[in-house]
């Protein structure tokens, strides 16, 4: 269904709004209503090259800009985001089916990151070393890399796009950002509007957009350009692996924040009411489309029946439907492909013997929050990240069994343990092979200043915490005072 009022957007290159080559566009859909939200430019390789050139030309002045001037810009951008909260909540709902709570989380997170990076320009930039050379002075100074290409996802569309752009920019790099085709506004073009209004210099931040299935030429331009020094990627493990291979071939740096299969362990001494709330939030926030959502619970048998019954009751009461209504908890999945995947995986598990405790049906693209028990080990949903509101419950006989099962995954993003015994929780946490483990909290816990990231198939890099390593190079400079002696 086409909404004739849908706005046509342009790309943001060198501080100006422009059409894609040949004025090609695609339609950006509302996953709840199916209506067209906007028409978005479909970039070609040449468009991407233009954006890279703009970023490259803007780089020397941006790298040299004094911290006080950069600080002013980041703080001004934070104020613009704050002023535009209602627009942002609305576009996140219309473009990505995001409910109010997650939209507000993303926006506040972004404002907080903008204000935090505002003083990164004042961080010390290097170290002085002792040299064995007499009279020799040696210093290592961190320099920005140059142009960083950002590739962002649609799920945490807004905050993950800011994270992708701000960490490199704060250290003096310039950006070419390619948002997901599912969220070109919330994950890209709206950031350009905000940074434009905050008066960032032309070319420091550029956005190019492309339609479904058309990432290829954009990515080709990014990998082929010698000006692009690093790729900052957040997305699926499959795409991340493919991009890492390309980065290997072209010897570009790459930061990867990928998927997860996140377990929650509920020990028998946990507060059951709290465990139920923590589980429901961890599993179903943003209808299970966050890489940190809880996918599987291992609950000690002594409390398994009581916990499961209360969790099923709570889940049945979650309000589903229109994400524009503030009380809605479960909105639509991002597109028909996502819905189909969730349906097929649940059906496959059921065909192999799994039991549906609640859910397993859908209205339009809204999939009901679903809890599965007795899921056979061979079913796909038991091992693969399934981006949807589907939770598996398994009863175990001990904490040890829970840990063994919870760590038997090729992913290693996050995990959580709920227990009345903090010491026991911390001891179990120590033994997890994951980037983030939370004791007495949900698997999902994101703050911009904390090191976020995974191990194994969940990627590498720790956003925020590691940004200086990820987005600067060390240059050693030495000065020899007096005459050196040589062997010949
Ligand atoms: P999903 O399937 O959930 O959208 P992806 O990992 O495919 O997850 O998407 C994350 C980002 O990766 C999006 O911006 C998407 O456009 C991008 N992407 C997908 N395929 C490619 C590709 N071949 N080259 C570069 N980027 C890609």
mmCIF file of C-alpha atoms and ligand atoms in Angstrom, residues 151-154 178-182 210 215-216 219 233-236 239-240 242-243 246 337 387, ligand 1:
data_model
loop_
_atom_site.group_PDB
_atom_site.id
_atom_site.type_symbol
_atom_site.label_atom_id
_atom_site.label_comp_id
_atom_site.label_asym_id
_atom_site.label_seq_id
_atom_site.Cartn_x
_atom_site.Cartn_y
_atom_site.Cartn_z
ATOM 1 C CA UNK A 151 27.612 -0.764 8.419
ATOM 2 C CA UNK A 152 24.683 -0.828 10.814
ATOM 3 C CA UNK A 153 21.741 -3.089 11.674
ATOM 4 C CA UNK A 154 18.015 -2.344 11.920
ATOM 5 C CA UNK A 178 25.620 2.682 5.437
ATOM 6 C CA UNK A 179 22.474 1.985 7.435
ATOM 7 C CA UNK A 180 20.493 -1.214 7.105
ATOM 8 C CA UNK A 181 18.007 -1.178 4.242
ATOM 9 C CA UNK A 182 15.342 -1.899 6.907
ATOM 10 C CA UNK A 210 20.594 1.175 -0.559
ATOM 11 C CA UNK A 215 24.500 -3.855 -0.327
ATOM 12 C CA UNK A 216 26.995 -5.353 -2.804
ATOM 13 C CA UNK A 219 30.406 -2.675 0.108
ATOM 14 C CA UNK A 233 30.167 -3.508 11.586
ATOM 15 C CA UNK A 234 27.248 -4.542 13.751
ATOM 16 C CA UNK A 235 24.998 -7.278 12.366
ATOM 17 C CA UNK A 236 24.609 -10.996 11.890
ATOM 18 C CA UNK A 239 27.451 -11.250 7.216
ATOM 19 C CA UNK A 240 30.196 -10.415 9.727
ATOM 20 C CA UNK A 242 31.888 -12.628 5.060
ATOM 21 C CA UNK A 243 33.016 -9.035 5.701
ATOM 22 C CA UNK A 246 37.010 -9.361 2.667
ATOM 23 C CA UNK A 337 11.221 -12.974 5.909
ATOM 24 C CA UNK A 387 15.428 -13.201 15.957
HETATM 25 P P1 LIG B 1 19.979 -9.008 8.906
HETATM 26 O O1 LIG B 1 19.882 -10.215 8.003
HETATM 27 O O2 LIG B 1 19.375 -9.232 10.225
HETATM 28 O O3 LIG B 1 19.529 -7.726 8.262
HETATM 29 P P2 LIG B 1 22.723 -8.476 8.316
HETATM 30 O O4 LIG B 1 23.952 -8.867 9.029
HETATM 31 O O5 LIG B 1 22.547 -8.998 6.939
HETATM 32 O O6 LIG B 1 21.517 -8.846 9.249
HETATM 33 O O7 LIG B 1 22.599 -6.892 8.248
HETATM 34 C C1 LIG B 1 23.418 -5.998 8.957
HETATM 35 C C2 LIG B 1 23.995 -4.993 7.996
HETATM 36 O O8 LIG B 1 24.824 -5.685 7.073
HETATM 37 C C3 LIG B 1 22.952 -4.240 7.170
HETATM 38 O O9 LIG B 1 23.362 -2.879 7.052
HETATM 39 C C4 LIG B 1 23.036 -4.939 5.840
HETATM 40 O O10 LIG B 1 22.661 -4.114 4.741
HETATM 41 C C5 LIG B 1 24.520 -5.244 5.771
HETATM 42 N N1 LIG B 1 24.873 -6.252 4.772
HETATM 43 C C6 LIG B 1 24.197 -7.351 4.415
HETATM 44 N N2 LIG B 1 24.831 -8.000 3.421
HETATM 45 C C7 LIG B 1 25.944 -7.272 3.132
HETATM 46 C C8 LIG B 1 27.021 -7.389 2.201
HETATM 47 N N3 LIG B 1 27.067 -8.396 1.335
HETATM 48 N N4 LIG B 1 27.985 -6.449 2.218
HETATM 49 C C9 LIG B 1 27.948 -5.418 3.072
HETATM 50 N N5 LIG B 1 26.961 -5.232 3.965
HETATM 51 C C10 LIG B 1 25.976 -6.149 4.007
#
